[in-house]
Coordinates of C-alpha atoms in Angstrom, one line a residue:
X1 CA -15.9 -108.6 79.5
X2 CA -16.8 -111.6 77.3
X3 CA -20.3 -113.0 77.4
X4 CA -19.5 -116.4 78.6
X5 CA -18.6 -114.6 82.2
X6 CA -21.6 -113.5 82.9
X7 CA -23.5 -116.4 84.1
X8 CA -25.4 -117.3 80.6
X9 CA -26.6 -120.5 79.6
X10 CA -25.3 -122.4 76.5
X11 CA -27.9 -122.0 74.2
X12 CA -28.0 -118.4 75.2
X13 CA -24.2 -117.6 74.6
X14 CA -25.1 -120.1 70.8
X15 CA -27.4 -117.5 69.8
X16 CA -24.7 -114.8 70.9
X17 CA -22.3 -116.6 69.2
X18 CA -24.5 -117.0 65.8
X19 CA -25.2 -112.5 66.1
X20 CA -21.6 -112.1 66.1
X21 CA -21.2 -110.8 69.5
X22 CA -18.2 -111.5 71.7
X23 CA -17.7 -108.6 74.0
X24 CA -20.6 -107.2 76.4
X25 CA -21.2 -103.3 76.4
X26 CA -21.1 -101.6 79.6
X27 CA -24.3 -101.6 80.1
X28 CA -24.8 -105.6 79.4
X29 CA -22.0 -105.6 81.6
X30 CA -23.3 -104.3 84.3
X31 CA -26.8 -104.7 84.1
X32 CA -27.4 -109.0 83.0
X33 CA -25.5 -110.0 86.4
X34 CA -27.8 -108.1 88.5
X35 CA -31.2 -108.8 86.2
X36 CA -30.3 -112.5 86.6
X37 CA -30.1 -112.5 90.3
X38 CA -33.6 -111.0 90.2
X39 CA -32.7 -107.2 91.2
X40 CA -34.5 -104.6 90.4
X41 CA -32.5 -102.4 87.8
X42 CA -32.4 -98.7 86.6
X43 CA -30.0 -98.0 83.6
X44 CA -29.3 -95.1 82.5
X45 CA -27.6 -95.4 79.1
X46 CA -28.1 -93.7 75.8
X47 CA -29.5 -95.4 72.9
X48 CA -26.8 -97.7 70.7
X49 CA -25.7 -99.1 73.5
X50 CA -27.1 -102.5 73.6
X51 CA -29.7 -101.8 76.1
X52 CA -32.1 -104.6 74.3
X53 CA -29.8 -107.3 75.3
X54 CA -29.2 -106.6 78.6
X55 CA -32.6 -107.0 79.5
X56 CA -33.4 -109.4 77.1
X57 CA -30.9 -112.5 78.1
X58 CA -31.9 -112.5 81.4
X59 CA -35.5 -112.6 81.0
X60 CA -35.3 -115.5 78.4
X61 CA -32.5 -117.3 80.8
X62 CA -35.4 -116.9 83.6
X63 CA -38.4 -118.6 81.8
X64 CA -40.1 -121.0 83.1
X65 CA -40.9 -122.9 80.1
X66 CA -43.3 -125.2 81.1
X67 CA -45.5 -122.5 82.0
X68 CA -48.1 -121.4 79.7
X69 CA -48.5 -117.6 80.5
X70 CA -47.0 -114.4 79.9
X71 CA -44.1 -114.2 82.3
X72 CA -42.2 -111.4 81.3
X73 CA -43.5 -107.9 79.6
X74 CA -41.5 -105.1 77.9
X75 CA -43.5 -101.9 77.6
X76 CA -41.7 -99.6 74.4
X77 CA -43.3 -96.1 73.2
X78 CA -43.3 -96.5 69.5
X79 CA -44.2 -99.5 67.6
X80 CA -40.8 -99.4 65.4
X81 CA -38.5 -99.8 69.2
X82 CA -41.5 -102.7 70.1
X83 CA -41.1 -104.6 66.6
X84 CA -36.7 -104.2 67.1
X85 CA -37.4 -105.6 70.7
X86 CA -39.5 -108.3 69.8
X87 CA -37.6 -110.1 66.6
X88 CA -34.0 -109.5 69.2
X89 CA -36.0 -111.4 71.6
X90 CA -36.5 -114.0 69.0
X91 CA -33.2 -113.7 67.5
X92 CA -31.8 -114.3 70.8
X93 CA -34.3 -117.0 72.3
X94 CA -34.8 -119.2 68.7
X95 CA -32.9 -121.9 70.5
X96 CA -35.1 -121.5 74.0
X97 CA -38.4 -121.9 72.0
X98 CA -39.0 -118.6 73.6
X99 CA -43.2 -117.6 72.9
X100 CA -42.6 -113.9 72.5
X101 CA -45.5 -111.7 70.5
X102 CA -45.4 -108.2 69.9
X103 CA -48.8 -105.7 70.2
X104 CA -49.2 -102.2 69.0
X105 CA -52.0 -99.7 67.4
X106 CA -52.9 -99.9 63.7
X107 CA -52.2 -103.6 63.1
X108 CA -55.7 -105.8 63.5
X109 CA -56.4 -106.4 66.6
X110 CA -58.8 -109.2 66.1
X111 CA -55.7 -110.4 64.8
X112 CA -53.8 -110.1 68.0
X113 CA -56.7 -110.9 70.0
X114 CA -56.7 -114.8 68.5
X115 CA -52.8 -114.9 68.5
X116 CA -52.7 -114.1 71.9
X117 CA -55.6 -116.8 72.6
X118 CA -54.4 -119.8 70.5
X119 CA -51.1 -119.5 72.0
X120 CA -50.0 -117.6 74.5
X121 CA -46.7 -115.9 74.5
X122 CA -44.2 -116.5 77.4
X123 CA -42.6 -112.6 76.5
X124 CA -45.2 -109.8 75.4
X125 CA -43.8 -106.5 73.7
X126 CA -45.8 -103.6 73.1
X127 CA -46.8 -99.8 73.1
X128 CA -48.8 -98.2 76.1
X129 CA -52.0 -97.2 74.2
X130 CA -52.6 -101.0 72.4
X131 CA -51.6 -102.8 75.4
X132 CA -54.6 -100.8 77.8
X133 CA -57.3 -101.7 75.0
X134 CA -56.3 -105.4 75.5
X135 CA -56.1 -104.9 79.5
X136 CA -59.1 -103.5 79.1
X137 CA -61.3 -105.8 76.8
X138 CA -59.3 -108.6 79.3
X139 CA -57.2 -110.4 76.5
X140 CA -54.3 -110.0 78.5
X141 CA -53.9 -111.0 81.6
X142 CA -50.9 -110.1 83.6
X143 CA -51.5 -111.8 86.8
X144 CA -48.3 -114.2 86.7
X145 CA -45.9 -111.6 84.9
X146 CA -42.7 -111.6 87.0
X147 CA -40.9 -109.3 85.2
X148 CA -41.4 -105.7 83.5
X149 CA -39.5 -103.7 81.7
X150 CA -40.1 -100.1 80.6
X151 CA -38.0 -99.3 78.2
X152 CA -36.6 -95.3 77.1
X153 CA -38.7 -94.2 79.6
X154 CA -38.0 -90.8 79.4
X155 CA -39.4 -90.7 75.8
X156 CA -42.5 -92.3 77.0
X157 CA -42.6 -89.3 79.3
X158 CA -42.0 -87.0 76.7
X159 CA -44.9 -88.7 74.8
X160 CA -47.8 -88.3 78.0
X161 CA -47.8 -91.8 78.5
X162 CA -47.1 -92.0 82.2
X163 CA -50.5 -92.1 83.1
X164 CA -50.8 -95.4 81.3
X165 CA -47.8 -96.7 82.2
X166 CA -49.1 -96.4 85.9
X167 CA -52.4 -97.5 84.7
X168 CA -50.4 -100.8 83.0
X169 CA -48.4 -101.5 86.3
X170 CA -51.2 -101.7 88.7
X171 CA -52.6 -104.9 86.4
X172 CA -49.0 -106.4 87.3
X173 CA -49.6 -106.9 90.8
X174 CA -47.3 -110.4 91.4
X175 CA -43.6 -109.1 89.9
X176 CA -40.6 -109.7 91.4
X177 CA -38.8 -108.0 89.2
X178 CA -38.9 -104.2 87.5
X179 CA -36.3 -103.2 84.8
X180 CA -35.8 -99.5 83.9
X181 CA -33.8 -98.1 81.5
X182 CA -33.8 -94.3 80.3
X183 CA -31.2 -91.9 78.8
X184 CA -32.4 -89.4 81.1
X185 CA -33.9 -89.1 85.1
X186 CA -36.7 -86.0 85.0
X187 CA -38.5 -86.3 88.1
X188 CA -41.3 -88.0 87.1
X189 CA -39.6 -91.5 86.2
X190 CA -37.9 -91.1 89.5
X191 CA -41.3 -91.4 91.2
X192 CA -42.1 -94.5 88.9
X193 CA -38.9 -95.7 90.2
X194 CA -39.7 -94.8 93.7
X195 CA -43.2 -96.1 93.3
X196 CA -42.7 -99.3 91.9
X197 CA -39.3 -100.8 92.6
X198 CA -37.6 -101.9 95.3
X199 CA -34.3 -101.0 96.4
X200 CA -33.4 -101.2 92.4
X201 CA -29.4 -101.1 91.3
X202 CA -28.4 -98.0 89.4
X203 CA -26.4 -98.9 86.4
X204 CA -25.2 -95.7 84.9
X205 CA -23.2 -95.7 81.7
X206 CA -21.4 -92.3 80.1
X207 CA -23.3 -91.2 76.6
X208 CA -20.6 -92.0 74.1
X209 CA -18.4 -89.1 73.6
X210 CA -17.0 -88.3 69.7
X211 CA -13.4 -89.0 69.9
X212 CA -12.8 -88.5 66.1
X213 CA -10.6 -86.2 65.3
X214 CA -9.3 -88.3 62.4
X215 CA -13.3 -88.1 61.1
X216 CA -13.4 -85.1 58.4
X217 CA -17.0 -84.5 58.8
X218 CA -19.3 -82.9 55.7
X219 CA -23.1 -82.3 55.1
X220 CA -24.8 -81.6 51.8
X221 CA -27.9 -80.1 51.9
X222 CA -30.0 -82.0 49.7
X223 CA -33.7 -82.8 48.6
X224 CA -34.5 -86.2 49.3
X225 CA -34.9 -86.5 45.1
X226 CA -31.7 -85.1 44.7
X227 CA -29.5 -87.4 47.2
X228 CA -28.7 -90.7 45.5
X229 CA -27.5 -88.7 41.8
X230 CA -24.8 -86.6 44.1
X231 CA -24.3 -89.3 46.1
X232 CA -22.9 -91.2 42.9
X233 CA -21.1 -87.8 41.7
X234 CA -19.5 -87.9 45.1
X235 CA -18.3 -91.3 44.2
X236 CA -16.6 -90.4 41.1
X237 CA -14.8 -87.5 42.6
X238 CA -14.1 -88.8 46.1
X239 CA -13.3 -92.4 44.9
X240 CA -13.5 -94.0 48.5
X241 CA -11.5 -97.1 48.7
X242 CA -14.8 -99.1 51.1
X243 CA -17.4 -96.9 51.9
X244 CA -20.4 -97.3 53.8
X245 CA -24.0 -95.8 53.4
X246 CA -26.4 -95.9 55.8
X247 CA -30.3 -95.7 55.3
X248 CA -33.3 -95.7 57.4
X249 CA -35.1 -98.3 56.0
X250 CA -34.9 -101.9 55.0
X251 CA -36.8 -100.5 51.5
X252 CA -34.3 -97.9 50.8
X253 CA -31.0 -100.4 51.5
X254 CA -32.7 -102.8 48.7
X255 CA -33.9 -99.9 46.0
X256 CA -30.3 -97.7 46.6
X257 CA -28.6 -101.4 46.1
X258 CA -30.0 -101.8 42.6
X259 CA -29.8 -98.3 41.8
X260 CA -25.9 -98.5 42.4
X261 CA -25.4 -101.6 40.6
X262 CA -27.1 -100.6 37.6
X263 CA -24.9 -97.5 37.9
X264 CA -22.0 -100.0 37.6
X265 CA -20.7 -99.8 41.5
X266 CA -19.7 -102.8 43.4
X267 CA -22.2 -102.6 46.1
X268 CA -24.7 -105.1 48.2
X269 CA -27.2 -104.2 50.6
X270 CA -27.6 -106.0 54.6
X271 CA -31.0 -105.6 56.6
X272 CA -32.7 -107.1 59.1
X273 CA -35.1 -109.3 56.3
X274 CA -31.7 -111.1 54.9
X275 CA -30.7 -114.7 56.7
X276 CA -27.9 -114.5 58.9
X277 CA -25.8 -116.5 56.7
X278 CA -26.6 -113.8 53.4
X279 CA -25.5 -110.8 56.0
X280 CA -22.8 -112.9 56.8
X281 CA -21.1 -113.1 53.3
X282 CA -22.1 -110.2 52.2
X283 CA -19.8 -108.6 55.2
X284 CA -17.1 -110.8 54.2
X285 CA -17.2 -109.9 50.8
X286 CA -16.7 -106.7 52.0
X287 CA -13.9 -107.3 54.6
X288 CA -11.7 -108.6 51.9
X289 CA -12.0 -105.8 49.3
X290 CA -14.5 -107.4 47.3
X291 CA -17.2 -105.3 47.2
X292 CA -16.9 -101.7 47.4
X293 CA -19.9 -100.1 49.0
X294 CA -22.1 -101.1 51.5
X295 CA -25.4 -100.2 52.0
X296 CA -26.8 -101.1 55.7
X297 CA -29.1 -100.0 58.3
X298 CA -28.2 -99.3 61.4
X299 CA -29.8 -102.7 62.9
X300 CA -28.0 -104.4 60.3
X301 CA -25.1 -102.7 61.0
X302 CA -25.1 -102.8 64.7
X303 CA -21.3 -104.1 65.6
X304 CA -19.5 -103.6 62.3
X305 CA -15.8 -103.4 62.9
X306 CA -13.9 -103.3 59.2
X307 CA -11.0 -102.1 59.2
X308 CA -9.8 -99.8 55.7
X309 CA -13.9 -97.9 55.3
X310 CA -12.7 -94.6 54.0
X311 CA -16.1 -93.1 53.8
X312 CA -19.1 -93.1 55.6
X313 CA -22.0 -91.9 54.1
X314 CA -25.7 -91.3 55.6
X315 CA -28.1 -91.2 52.7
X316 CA -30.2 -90.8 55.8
X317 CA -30.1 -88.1 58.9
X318 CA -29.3 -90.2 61.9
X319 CA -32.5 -90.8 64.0
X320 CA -30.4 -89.5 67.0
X321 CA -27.1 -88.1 68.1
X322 CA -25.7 -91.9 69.3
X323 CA -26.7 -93.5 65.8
X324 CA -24.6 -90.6 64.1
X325 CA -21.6 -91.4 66.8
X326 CA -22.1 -95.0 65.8
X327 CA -22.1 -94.8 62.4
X328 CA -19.4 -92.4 61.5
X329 CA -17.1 -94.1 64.0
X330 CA -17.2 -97.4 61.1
X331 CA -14.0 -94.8 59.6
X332 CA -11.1 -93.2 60.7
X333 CA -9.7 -96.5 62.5
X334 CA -6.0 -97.5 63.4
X335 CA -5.0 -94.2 63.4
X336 CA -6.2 -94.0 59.7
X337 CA -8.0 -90.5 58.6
X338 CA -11.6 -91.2 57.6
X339 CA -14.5 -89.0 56.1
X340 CA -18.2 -88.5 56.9
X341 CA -21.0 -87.0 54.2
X342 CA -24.6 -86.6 55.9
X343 CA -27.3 -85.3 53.3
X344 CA -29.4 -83.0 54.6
X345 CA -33.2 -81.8 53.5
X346 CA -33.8 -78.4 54.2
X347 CA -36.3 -79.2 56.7
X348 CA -33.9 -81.5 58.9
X349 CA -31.1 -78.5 59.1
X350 CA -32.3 -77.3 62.5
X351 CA -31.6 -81.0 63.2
X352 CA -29.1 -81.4 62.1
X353 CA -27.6 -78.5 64.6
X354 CA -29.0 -80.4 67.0
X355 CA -26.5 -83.3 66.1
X356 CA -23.6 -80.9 66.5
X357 CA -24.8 -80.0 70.3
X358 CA -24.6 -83.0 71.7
X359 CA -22.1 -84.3 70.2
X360 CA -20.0 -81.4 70.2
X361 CA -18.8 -81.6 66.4
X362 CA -19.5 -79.0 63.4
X363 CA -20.1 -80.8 60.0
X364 CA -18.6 -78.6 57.0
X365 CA -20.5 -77.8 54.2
X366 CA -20.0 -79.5 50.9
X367 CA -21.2 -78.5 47.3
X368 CA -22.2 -81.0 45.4
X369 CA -19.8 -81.9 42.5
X370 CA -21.1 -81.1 38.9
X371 CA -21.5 -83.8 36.3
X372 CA -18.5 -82.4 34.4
X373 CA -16.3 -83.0 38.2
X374 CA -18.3 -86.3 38.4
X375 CA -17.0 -87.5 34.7
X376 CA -13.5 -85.8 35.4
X377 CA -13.3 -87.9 38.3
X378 CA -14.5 -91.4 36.2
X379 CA -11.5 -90.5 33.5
X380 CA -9.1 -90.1 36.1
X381 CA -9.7 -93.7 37.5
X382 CA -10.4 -95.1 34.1
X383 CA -6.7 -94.0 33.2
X384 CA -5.4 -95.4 36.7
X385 CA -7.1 -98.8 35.5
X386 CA -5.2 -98.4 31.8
X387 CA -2.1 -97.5 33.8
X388 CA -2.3 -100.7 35.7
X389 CA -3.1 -102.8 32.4
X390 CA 0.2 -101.7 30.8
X391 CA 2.5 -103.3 33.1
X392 CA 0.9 -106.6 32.8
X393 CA 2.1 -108.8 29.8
X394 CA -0.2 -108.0 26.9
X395 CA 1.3 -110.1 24.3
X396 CA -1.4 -112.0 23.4
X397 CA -3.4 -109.2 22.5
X398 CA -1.0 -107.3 19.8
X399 CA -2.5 -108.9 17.1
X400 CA -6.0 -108.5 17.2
X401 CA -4.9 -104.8 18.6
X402 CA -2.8 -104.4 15.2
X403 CA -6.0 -105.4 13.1
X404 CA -8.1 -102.4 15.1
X405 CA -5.5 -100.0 14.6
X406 CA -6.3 -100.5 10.7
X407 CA -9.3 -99.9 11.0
X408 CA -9.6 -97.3 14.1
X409 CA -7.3 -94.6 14.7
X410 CA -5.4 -95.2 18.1
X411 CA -7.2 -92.2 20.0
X412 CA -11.1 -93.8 19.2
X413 CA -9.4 -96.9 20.7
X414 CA -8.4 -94.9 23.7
X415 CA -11.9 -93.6 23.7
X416 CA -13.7 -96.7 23.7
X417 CA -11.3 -98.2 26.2
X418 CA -11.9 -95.4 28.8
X419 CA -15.4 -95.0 27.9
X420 CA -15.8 -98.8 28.7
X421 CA -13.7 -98.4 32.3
X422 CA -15.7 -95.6 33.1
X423 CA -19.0 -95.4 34.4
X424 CA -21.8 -94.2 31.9
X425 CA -24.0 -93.4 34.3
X426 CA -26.1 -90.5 32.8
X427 CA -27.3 -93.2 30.9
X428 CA -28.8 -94.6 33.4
X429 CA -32.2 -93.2 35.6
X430 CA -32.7 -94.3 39.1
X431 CA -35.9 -93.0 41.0
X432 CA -36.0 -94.2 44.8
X433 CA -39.3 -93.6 46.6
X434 CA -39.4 -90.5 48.9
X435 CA -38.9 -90.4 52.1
X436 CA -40.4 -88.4 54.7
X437 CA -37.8 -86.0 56.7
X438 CA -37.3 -85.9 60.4
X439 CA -38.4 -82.7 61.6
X440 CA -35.8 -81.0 64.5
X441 CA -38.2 -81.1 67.8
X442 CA -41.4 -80.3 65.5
X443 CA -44.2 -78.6 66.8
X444 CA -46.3 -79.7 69.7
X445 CA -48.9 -82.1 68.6
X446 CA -52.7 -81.0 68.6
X447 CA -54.5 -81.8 72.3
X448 CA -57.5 -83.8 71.8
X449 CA -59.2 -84.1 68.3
X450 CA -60.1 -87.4 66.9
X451 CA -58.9 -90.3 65.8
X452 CA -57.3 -89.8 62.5
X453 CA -58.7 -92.4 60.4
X454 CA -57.4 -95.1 61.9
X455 CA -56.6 -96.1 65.5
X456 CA -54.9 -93.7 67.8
X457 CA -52.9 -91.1 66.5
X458 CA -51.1 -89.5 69.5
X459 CA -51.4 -85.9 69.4
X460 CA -55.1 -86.5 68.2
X461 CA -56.8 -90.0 69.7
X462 CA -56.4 -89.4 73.5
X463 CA -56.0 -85.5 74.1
X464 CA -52.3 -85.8 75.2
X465 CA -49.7 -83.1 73.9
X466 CA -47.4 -84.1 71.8
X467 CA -44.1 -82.9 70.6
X468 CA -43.8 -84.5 67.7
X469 CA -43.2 -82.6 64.1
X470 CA -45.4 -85.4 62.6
X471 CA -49.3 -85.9 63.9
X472 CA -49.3 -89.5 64.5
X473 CA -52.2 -91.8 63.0
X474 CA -51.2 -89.8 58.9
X475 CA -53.0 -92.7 57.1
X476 CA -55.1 -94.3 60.0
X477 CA -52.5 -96.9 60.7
X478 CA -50.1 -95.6 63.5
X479 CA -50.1 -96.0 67.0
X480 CA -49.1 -93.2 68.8
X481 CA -46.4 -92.4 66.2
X482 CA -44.0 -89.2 66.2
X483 CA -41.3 -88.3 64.6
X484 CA -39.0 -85.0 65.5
X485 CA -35.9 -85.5 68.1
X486 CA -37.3 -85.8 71.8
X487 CA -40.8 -86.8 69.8
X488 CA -41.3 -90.3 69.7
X489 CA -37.6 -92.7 69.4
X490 CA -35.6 -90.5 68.8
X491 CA -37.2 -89.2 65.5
X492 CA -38.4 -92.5 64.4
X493 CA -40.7 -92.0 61.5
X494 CA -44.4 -91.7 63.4
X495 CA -46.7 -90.7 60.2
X496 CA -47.3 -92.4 56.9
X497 CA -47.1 -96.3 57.6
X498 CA -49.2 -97.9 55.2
X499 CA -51.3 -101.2 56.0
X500 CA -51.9 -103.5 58.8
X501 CA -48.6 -105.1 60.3
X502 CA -46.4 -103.2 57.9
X503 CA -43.3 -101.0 59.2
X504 CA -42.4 -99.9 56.5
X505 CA -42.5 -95.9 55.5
X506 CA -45.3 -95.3 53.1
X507 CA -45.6 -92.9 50.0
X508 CA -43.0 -92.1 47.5
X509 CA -42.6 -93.3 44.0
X510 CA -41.8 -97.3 43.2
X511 CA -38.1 -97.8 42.4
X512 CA -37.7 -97.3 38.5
X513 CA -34.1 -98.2 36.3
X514 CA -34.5 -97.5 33.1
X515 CA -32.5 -95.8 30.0
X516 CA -32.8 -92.3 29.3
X517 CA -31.9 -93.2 25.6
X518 CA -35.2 -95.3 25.3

């Protein structure tokens, strides 16, 4: 079904339009008719599948914008899912002038505190714990909020968080309107649903099921030091004709971009932090054979249909089994055959297996090519270059060939000439930072303790369990942060943020190119 059937405004179906969306998802489908006629909703849809949207057109098509107070609130469990919500709410609702301000542990929140004061945001997004400190202090006031929305509400159950959830719906005592959306129904958030809604739709929608049989799918069990030189070997040898790699963060798309080009690939980089028009023409560059890798997110890559990627490769482990789906289904199109490489730490193996339940699949192990496969393979498409150079008319050349040939025998020429077509790159070092792994389920988090130099870190802070392999709060500036599958989004990194207001993963080394020979 096409956007502009299901009841949208125009400036809603522009900023469609301008995402490169034209088709709803099942779920949008479903769901934006019924949200717009002010039903309650319950969807039940696996992440990927475009949930943000269907909740988020309808709220920004409902505004009142003459009123000056928050109207609408989404309630996420991590602060990485409440920063994606809040800049598609903006992304979406640029040409509305839609207010919409996003809260959540170990940013300032004097900070937030004055935002929220000077000018108050018709759409707040946030975590449980930060938005009960400003309930609590009275910042917020949620008096005229007509809509809520809690969104993966089975990982905020997972997380101990349905205490406050309860606690944050009894400040919203005048909606009209409750959105719920989880992957799973465990009895508990069928008594939020029971307790809190009225009469709501149920909009269920199938997890995605892997249909790729054309999809020859390989892992290589790598240190995260060790990924991007066989990454690059694997190149040589494999050759893909357009290949993709997808990363976790915007950080690693930029340093593995540089890395590649100084290698000599033909590869750019997309992420959320590029303009629309620099995504744009970076994915037509692509579509038309110009560029031969492409290094994305999954934000960034979030509706990519190209047609010819013979590779897919994810630098990264998938944060959860519908992002791996996703990804690997950018191959093996039009009845072409297609091929999948996932690195692997050590420490995400179990994880990894994890993958293969649920989606029903078994990766095959690779082995790493050597350097001596990885130059083999550079020769052989160095000599398929020379190949092609011969049948063109090289007339003009002979002379200036003749004098080289007195001075150079003809196999140094041939040397030089596949050295030059091949790529040199032992020459060339490229460091990218480290990157913490995503631990498969984890252990549970520590009951109690403190508050782990900074504000909350869940597991520690507020004495719930946690089931997340990383203690949220690692240097003081994470709000309830897990990572592990079933932890906290789906694996989403929780520990090792670094400053106020940054999402991006801390520690690891700065990117470095330089020469081995100097």
């Amino acid at each position: 079904m096409k956007f502009t059937e299901l009841g949208l405004n125009d400036e809603l179906l522009k900023a469609i339009k301008r995402s490169g969306f034209e088709e709803a998802t099942p779920i949008q489908e479903q769901t934006i008719p019924l949200a717009l006629a002010g039903k309650d909703v319950i969807g039940q849809a696996q992440t990927g599948t475009g949930k943000t949207a269907a909740f988020a057109l309808p709220i920004l098509q409902n505004l009142d914008k003459d009123k000056k107070v928050i109207q609408a609130l989404i309630i996420e469990p991590t602060r990485e899912l409440a920063i994606q919500t809040q800049e598609e709410l903006f992304r979406l609702g640029r040409d509305e002038h839609a207010r919409v301000q996003v809260v959540y542990g170990g940013a300032d929140i004097g900070r937030q505190i004055r935002s929220l004061k000077n000018n108050v945001p018709a759409i707040l997004v946030g975590t449980p714990g930060r938005l009960l400190d400003h309930l609590k202090r009275k910042t917020v006031n949620l008096e005229d909020v007509s809509t809520i929305v809690l969104d993966e509400a089975d990982e905020m159950l997972d997380m101990g968080f349905i205490q406050d959830i309860e606690s944050i719906l009894s400040y919203v005592k005048n909606r009209k309107q409750t959105l719920l959306f989880s992957a799973t129904m465990p009895k508990p958030i069928l008594n939020i649903s029971e307790k809190f809604m009225h009469d709501p739709e149920v909009v269920q929608v199938k997890a995605k099921e892997l249909t790729a049989d054309l999809i020859d799918q390989y892992y290589v069990r790598a240190k995260d030091s060790e990924k991007f030189d066989i990454m690059c070997r694997l190149f040589d040898v494999q050759n893909p004709d357009l290949a993709v790699i997808f990363v976790r963060t915007k950080r690693r798309v930029d340093e593995i971009t540089r890395g590649l080009q100084a290698r000599g690939y033909n590869a750019a980089g997309i992420h959320g932090d590029l303009s629309q028009a620099r995504r744009i023409s970076v994915l037509k560059r692509f579509r038309a054979g110009k560029l031969d890798i492409l290094v994305a997110t999954d934000v960034a890559a979030r509706g990519l249909d190209i047609s010819g990627v013979t590779h897919v490769y994810n630098y990264d482990i998938p944060q959860d089994p519908d992002s791996y789906v996703h990804r690997i289904g950018r191959t093996g199109r039009a009845g072409q055959n297609g091929n999948s490489i996932t690195f692997v730490t050590p420490g995400e193996m179990s994880y990894m297996k994890t993958i293969e339940r649920l989606t029903k699949k078994k990766m095959m192990p690779l082995t790493p090519p050597t350097d001596d496969q990885a130059l083999h393979g550079q020769l052989k498409i160095a000599k398929t270059k020379i190949e092609d150079l011969m049948k063109e008319d090289l007339s003009k050349y002979t002379d200036d060939a003749s004098e080289l040939l007195e001075n150079y025998s003809a196999v140094d020429l041939a040397a030089a000439l596949l050295k030059n077509l091949s790529k040199d790159s032992a020459d060339v070092e490229v460091n990218i930072s480290s990157q913490k792994p995503l631990p498969s389920r984890g252990g549970n988090g520590r009951r109690g303790g403190g508050r782990s130099r900074g504000n909350y870190g869940h597991g520690g802070g507020r004495g719930r369990s946690g089931r997340g392999g990383y203690r949220g709060g690692e240097r003081g500036h994470n709000d309830h942060g897990y990572s592990g599958y079933r932890g906290g989004d789906h694996g989403r990194s929780g520990g090792g943020y670094r400053g106020n207001n940054s999402h991006r993963s801390g520690g690891g080394h700065s990117f470095v190119i330089k020469n081995k020979k100097d």
